[in-house]
Coordinates of N, CA and C and ligand atoms in Angstrom, one line a residue:
X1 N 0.8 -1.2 0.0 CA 0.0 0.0 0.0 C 0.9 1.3 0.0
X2 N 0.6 2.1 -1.0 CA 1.5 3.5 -1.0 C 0.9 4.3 0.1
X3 N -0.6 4.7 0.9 CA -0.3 5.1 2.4 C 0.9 5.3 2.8
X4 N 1.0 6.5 3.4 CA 2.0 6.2 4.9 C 1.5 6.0 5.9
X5 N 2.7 5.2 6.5 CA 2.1 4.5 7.9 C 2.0 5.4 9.0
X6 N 1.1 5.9 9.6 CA 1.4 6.5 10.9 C 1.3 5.6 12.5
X7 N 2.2 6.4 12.9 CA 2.5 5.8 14.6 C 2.1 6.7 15.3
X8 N 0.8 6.0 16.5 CA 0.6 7.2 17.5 C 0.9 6.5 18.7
X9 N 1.7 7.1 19.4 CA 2.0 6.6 20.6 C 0.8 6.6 21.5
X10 N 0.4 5.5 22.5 CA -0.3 5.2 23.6 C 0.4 5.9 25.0
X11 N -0.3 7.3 25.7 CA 1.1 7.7 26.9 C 0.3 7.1 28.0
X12 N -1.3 6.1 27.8 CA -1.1 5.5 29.0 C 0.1 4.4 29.7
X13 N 0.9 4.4 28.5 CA 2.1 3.7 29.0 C 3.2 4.1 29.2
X14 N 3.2 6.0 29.3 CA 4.7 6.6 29.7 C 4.3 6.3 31.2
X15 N 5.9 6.6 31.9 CA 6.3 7.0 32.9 C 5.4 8.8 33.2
X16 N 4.3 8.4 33.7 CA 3.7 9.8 33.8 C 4.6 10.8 34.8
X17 N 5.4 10.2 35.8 CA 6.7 11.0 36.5 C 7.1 11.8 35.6
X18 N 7.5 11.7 34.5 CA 8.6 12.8 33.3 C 7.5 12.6 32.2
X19 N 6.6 12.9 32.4 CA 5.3 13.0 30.7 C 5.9 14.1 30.1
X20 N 6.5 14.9 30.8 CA 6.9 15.9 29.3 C 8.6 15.2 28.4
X21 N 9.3 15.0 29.3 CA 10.3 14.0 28.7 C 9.8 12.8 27.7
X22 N 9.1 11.8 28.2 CA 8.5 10.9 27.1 C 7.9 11.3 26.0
X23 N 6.8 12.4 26.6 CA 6.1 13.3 25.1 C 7.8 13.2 24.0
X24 N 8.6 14.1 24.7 CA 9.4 15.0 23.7 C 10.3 13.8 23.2
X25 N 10.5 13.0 24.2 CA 11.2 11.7 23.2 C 10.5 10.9 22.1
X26 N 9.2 11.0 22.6 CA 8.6 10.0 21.0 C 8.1 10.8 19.9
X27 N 7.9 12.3 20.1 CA 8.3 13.2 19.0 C 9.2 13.3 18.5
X28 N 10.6 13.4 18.8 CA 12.0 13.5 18.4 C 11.9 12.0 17.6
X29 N 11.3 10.5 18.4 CA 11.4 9.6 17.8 C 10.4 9.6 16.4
X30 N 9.9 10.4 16.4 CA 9.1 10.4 14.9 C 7.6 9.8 14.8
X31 N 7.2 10.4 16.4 CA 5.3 9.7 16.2 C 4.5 10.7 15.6
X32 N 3.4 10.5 14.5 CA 3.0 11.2 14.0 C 1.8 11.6 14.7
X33 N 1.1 11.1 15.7 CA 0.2 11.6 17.0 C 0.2 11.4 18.5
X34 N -0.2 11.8 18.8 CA 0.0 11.5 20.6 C -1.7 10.8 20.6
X35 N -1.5 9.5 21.2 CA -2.8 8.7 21.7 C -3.5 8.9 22.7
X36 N -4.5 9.4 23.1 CA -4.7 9.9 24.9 C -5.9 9.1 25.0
X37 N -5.7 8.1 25.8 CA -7.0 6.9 26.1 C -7.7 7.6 27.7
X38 N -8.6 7.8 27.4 CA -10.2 8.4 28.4 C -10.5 7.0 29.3
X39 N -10.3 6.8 29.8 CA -11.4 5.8 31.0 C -11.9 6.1 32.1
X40 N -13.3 5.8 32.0 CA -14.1 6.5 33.5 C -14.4 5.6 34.2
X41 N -13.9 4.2 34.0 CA -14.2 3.5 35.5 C -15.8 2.6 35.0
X42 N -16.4 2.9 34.0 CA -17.8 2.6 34.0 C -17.8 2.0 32.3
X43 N -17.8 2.7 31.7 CA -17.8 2.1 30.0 C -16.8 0.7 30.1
X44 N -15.5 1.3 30.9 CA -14.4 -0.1 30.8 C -13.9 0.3 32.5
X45 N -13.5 -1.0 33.1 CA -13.1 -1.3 34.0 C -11.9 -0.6 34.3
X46 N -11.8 0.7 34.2 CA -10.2 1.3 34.7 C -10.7 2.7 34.9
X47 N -9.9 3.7 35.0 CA -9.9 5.0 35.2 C -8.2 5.3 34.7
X48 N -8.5 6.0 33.5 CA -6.8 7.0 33.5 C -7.2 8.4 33.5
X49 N -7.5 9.4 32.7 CA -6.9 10.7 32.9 C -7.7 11.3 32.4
X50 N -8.2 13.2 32.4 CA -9.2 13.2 31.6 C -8.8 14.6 31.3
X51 N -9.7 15.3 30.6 CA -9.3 16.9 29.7 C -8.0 17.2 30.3
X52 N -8.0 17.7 31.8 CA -6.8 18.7 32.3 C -5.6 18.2 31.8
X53 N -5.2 16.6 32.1 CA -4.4 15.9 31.4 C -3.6 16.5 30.0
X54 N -5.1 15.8 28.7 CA -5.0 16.3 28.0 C -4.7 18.0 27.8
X55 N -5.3 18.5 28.4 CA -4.4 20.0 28.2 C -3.3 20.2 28.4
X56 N -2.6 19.6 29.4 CA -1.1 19.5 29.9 C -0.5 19.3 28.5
X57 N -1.1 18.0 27.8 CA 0.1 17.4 26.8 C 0.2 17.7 25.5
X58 N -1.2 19.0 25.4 CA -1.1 20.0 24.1 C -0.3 21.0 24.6
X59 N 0.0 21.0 25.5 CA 1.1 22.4 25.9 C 2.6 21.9 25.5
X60 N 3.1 20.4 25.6 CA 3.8 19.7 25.4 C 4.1 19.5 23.6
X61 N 3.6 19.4 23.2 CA 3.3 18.8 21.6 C 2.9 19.4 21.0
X62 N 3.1 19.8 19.2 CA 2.5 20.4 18.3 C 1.9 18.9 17.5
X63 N 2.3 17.8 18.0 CA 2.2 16.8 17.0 C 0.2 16.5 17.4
X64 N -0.8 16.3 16.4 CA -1.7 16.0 16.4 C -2.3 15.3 18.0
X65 N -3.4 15.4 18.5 CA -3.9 14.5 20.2 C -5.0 13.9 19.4
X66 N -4.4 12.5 19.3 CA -5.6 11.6 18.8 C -6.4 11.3 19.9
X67 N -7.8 11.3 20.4 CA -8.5 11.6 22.0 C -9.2 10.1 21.6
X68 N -9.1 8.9 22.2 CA -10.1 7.7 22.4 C -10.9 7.7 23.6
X69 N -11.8 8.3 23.5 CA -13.2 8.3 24.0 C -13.5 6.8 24.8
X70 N -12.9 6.2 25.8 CA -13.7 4.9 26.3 C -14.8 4.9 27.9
X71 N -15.7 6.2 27.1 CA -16.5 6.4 28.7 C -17.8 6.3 27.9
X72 N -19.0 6.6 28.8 CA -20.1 6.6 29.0 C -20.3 8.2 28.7
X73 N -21.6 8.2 27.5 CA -22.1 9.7 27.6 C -21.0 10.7 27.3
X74 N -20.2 10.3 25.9 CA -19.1 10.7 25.2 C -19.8 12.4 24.8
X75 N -21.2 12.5 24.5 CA -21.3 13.5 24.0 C -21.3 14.1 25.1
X76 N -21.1 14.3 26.2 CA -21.3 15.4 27.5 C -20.0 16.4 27.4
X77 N -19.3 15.4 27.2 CA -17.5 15.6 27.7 C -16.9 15.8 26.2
X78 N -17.4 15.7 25.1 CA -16.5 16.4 23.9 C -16.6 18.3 23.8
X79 N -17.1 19.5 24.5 CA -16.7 19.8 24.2 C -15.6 20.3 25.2
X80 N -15.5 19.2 26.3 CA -14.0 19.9 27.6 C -12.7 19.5 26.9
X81 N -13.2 18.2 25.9 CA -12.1 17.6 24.9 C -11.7 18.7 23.6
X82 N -12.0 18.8 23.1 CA -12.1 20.0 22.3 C -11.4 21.4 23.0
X83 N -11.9 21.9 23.9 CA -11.2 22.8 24.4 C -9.7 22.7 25.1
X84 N -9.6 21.5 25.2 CA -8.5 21.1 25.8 C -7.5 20.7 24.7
X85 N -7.8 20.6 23.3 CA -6.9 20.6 22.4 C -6.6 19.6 21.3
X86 N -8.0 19.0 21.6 CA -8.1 17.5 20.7 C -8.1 17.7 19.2
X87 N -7.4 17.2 18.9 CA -7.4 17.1 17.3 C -8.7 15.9 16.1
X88 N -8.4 14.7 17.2 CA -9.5 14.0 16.9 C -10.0 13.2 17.9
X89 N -11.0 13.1 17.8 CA -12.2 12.4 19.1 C -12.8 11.3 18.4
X90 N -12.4 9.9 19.6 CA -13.0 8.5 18.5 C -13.6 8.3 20.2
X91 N -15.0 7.7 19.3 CA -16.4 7.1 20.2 C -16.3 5.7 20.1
X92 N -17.0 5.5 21.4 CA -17.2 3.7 20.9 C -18.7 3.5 20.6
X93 N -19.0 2.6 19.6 CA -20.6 2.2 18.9 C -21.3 1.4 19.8
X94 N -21.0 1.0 20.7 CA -21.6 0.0 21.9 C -22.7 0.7 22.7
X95 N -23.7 -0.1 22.6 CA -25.0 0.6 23.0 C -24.6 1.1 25.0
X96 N -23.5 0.3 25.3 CA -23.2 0.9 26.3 C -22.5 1.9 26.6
X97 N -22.2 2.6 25.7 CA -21.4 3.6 25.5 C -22.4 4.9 25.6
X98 N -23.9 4.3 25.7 CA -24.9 5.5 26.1 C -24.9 6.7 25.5
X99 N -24.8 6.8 24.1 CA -25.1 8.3 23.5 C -25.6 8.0 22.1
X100 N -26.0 9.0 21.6 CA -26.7 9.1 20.6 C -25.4 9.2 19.2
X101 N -24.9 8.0 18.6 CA -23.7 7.6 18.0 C -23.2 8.8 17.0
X102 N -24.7 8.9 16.0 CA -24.8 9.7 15.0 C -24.5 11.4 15.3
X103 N -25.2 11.6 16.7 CA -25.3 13.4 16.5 C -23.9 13.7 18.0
X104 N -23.7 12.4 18.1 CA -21.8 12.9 18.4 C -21.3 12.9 17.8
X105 N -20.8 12.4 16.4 CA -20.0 12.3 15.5 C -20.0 13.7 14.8
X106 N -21.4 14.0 14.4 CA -21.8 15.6 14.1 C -21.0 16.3 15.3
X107 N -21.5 16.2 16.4 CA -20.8 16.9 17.1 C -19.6 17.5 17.2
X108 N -18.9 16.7 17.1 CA -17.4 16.7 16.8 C -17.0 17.4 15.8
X109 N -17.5 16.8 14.5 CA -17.0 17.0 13.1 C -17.2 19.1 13.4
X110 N -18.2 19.4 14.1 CA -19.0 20.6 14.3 C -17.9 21.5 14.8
X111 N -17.3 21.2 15.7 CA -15.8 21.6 16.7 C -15.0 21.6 15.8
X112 N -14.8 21.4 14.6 CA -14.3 21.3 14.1 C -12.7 20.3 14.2
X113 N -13.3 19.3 15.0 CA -12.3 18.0 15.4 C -12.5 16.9 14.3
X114 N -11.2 16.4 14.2 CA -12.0 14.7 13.6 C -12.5 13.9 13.9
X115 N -13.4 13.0 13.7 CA -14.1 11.9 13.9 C -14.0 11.0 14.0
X116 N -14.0 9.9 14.6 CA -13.7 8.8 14.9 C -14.5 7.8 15.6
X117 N -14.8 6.7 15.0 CA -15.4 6.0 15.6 C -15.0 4.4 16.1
X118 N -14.9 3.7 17.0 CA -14.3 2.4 16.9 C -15.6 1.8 17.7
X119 N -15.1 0.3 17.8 CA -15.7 -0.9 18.0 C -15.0 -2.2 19.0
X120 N -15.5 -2.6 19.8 CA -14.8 -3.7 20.7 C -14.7 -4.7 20.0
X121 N -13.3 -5.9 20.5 CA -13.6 -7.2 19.6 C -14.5 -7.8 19.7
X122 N -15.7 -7.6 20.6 CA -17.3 -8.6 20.7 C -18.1 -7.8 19.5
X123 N -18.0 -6.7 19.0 CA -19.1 -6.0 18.5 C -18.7 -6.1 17.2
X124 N -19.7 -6.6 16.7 CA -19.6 -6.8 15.1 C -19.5 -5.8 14.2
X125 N -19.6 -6.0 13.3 CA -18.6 -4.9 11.7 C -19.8 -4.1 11.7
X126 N -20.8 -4.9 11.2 CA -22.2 -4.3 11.0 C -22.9 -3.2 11.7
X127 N -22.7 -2.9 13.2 CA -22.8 -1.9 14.2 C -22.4 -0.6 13.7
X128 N -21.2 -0.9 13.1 CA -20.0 0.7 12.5 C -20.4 1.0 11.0
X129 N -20.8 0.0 10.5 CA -21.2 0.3 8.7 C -22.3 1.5 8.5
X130 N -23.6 1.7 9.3 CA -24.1 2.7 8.5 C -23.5 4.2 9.1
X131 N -22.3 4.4 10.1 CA -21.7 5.7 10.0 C -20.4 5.6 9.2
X132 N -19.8 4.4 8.8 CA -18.3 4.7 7.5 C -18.4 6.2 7.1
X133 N -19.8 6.9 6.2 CA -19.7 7.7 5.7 C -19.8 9.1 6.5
X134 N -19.6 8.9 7.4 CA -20.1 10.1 8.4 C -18.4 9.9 9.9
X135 N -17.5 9.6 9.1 CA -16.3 9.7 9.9 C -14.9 9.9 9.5
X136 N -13.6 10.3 9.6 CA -12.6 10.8 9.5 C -11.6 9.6 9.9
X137 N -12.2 8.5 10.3 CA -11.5 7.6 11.3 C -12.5 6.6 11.8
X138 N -11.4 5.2 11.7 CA -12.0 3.9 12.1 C -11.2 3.2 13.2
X139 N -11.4 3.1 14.3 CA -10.5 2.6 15.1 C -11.1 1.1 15.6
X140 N -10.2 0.3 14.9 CA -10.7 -1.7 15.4 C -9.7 -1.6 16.2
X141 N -10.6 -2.2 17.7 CA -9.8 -2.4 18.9 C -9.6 -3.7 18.5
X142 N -8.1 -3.8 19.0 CA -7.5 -5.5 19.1 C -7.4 -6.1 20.6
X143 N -7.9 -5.2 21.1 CA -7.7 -6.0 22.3 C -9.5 -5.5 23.0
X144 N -9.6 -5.9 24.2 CA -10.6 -5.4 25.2 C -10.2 -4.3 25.7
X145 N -11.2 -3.0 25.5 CA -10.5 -1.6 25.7 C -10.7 -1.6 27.6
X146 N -9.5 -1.1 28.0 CA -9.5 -0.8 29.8 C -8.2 -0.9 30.1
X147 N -7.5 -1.8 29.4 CA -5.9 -1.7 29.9 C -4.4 -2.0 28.9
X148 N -3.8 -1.3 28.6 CA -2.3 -1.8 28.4 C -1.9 -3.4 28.3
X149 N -1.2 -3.4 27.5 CA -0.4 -4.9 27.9 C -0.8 -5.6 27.2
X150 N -2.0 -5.9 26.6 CA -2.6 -7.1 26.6 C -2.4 -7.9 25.4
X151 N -2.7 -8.8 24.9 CA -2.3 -9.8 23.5 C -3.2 -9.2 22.5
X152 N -2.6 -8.5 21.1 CA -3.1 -8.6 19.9 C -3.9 -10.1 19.5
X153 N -5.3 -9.2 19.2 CA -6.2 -10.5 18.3 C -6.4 -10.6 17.0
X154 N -5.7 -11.7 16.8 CA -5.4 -11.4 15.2 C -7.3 -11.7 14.4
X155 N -8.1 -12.3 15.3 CA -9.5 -12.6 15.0 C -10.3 -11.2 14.3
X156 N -9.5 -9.9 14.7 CA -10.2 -8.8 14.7 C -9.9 -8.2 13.0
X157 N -8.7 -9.0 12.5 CA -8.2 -8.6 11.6 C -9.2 -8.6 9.9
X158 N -10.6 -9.6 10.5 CA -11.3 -9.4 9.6 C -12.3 -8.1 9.3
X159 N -12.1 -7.4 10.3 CA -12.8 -6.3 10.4 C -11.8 -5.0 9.7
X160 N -10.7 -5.1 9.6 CA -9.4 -4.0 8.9 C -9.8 -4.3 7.9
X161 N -10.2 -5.7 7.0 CA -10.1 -5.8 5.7 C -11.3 -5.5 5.1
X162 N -12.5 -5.9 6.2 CA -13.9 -5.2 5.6 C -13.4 -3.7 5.1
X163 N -13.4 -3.1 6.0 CA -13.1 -1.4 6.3 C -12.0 -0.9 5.3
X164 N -11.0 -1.7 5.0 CA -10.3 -1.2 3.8 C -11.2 -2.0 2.4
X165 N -11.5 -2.7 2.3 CA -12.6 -2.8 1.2 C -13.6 -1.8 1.1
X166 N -14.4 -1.3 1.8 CA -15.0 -0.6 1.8 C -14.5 1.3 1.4
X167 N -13.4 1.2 2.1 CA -12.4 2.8 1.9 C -12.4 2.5 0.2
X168 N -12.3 1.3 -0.4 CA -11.4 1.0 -1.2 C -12.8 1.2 -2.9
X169 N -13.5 0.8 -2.0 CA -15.1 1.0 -2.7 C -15.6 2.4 -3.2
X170 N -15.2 3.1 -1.9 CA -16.2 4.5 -1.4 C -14.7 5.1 -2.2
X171 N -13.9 5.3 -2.4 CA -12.8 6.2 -2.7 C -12.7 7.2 -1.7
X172 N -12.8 6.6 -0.5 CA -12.4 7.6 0.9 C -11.0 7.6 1.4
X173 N -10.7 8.5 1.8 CA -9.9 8.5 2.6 C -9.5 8.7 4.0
X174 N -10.7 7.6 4.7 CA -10.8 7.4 6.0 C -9.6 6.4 6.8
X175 N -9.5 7.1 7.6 CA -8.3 6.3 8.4 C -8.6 5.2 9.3
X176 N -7.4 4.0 8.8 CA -7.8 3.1 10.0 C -6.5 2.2 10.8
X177 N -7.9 2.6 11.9 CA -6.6 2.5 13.0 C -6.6 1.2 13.9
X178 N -5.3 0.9 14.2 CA -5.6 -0.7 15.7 C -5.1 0.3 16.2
X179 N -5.5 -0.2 17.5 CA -5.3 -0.4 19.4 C -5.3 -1.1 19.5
X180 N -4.0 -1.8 20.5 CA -4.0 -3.0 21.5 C -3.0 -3.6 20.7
X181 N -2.1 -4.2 21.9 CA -1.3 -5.4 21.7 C -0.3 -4.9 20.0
X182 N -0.6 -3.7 19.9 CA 0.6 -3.8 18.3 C 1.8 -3.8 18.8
X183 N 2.9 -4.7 18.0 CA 4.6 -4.6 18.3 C 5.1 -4.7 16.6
X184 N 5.9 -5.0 16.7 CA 7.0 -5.1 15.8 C 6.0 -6.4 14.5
X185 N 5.7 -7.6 14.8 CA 5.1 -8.9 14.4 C 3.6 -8.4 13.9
X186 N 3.2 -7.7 14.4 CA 1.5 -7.8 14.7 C 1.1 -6.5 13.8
X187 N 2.0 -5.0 14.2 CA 1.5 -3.9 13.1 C 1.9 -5.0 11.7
X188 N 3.3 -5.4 11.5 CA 3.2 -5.7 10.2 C 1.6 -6.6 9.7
X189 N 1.0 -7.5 10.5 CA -0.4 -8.5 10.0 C -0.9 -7.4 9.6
X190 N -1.4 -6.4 11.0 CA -2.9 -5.3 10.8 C -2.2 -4.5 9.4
X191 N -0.9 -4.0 8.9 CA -1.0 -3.7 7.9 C -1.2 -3.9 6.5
X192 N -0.8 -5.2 6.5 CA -1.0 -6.1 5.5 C -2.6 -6.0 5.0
X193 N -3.8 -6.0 6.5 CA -5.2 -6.0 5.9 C -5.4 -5.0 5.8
X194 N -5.0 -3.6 5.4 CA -5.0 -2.7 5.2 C -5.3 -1.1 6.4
X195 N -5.1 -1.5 7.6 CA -4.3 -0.2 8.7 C -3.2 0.6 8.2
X196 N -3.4 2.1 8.4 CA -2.7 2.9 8.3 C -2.3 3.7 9.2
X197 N -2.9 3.0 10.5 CA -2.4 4.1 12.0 C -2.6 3.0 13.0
X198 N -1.2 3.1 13.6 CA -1.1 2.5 14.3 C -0.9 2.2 15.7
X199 N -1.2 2.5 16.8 CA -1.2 3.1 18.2 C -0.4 1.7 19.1
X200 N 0.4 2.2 19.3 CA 0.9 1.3 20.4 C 1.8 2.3 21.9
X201 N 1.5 1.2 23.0 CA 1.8 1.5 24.4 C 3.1 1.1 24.9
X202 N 2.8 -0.3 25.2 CA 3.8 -1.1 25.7 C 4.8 -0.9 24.8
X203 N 5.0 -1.3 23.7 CA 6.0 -1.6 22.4 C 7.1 -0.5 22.9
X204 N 6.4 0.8 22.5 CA 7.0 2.0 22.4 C 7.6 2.3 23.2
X205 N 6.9 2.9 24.4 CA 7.1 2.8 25.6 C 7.9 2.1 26.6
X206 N 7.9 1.1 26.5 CA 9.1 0.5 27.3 C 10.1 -0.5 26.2
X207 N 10.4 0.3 25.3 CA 11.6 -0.2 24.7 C 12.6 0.9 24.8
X208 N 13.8 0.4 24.9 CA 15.1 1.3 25.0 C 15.1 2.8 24.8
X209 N 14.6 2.3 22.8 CA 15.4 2.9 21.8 C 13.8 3.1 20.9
X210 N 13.3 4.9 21.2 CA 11.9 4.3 20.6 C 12.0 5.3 19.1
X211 N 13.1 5.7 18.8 CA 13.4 6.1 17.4 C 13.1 4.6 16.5
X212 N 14.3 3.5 17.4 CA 14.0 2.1 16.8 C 12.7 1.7 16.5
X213 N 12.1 2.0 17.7 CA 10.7 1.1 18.2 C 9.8 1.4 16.7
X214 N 10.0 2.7 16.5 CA 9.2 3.3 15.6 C 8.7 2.7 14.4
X215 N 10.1 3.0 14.0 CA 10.7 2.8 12.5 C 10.3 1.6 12.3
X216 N 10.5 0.7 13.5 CA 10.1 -0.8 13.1 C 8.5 -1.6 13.0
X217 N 7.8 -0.8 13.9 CA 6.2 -0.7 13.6 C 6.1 -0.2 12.2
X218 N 6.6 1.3 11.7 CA 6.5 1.3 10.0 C 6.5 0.2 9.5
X219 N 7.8 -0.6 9.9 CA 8.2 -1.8 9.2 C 9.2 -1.1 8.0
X220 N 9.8 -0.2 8.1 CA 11.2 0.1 7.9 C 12.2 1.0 8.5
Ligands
DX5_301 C1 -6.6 -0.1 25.5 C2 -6.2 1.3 25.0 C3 -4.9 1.2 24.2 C4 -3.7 0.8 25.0 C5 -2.7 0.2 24.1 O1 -7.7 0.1 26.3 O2 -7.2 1.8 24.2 O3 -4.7 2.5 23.5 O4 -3.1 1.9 25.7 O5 -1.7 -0.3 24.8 P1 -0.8 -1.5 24.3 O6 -0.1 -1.0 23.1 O7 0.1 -1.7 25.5 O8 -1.7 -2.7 24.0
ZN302 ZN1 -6.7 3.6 22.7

């Protein structure tokens, strides 16, 4: 695929001690967005960080704040996201995710943010297909969204190839992204079905050398 590949770092897996150090290292290493994962404890079993955070780390970075939305009642809280310096705001389609899918996505797009919409690995393809045309961004979770760490599912990989079939149909130029479990092995699969952004935590994060780390999620 002629695409370029982009890398957005996950900083629920910096060293939040030195968050402006890690910021400025995986910039210098060449990430093309900063990942800021939302959890309230209720949508997914965790709690990380929320707008103020996010404002901190646009004071940090000129590099794009990709914002993953994994709470309840996303339309409440996009416009503290937004003012806080989001570039783009992705929802989850899960009837538990409690909002009205369609007139957040408007929402957003309204702020003049990008759109984004993703899906858990339980929730089928078919849940996300009648908004494709109403987004900037497709995010297939590879893992169960709430924590770091966890194992890439390569089962999810039939849903990248829908979605680039589909890009491939519509002549869009919607973006699509994994979460979870990407390294070195795994971005190369999700690319192969057709991913163009690719977010990883752990990989990045706690490798040495994340100029390396980078380049090699590109896959060169
Ligand atoms: C999972 C989050 C991911 C997570 C990825 O709930 O949405 O963005 O930080 O972390 P790794 O790359 O460690 O799987
Ligand atoms: Zn995420």
């Amino acid at each position: 695929m002629s695409n370029r590949i982009l890398v957005a770092p996950s900083i629920l897996s910096a060293d939040f001690s030195r968050l402006a150090d890690e910021i400025r290292r995986v910039e210098e290493a060449g990430a093309d967005w900063i990942h800021c994962d939302i959890m309230d404890g209720h949508f997914v079993d965790n709690i990380s960080f929320g707008p103020a955070v996010v404002k901190t780390v646009r004071k940090l970075t000129t590099l794009p704040l990709d914002v993953h939305l994994m709470i309840k009642h996303a339309d409440h809280f996009v416009p503290r996201f937004v003012d806080a310096g989001a570039n783009s705001m992705t929802v989850h389609v899960e009837p538990e995710a409690e909002h009205d899918v369609g007139k957040t996505l408007r929402q957003i797009r309204a702020a003049h943010c990008r759109a984004g919409l993703t899906l858990n690995p339980a929730t089928p393809f078919q849940l996300i297909e009648p908004f494709l045309g109403q987004i900037d961004l497709l995010l297939v979770m590879t893992v169960h969204p709430g924590f770091g760490g966890q194992s890439f599912r390569a089962d999810q990989m039939g849903k990248v190839r829908r979605a680039h079939g589909w890009k491939t149909e519509n002549n869009s130029n919607i973006d699509i992204e994994v979460d979870g479990g990407i390294n070195r092995e795994t971005a190369r699969v999700a690319i192969e079905h057709g991913a163009n952004v690719l977010v990883a935590g752990t990989a990045i994060f706690k490798a040495r050398d994340y100029t390396a780390e980078i380049r090699a999620l590109r896959g060169k």
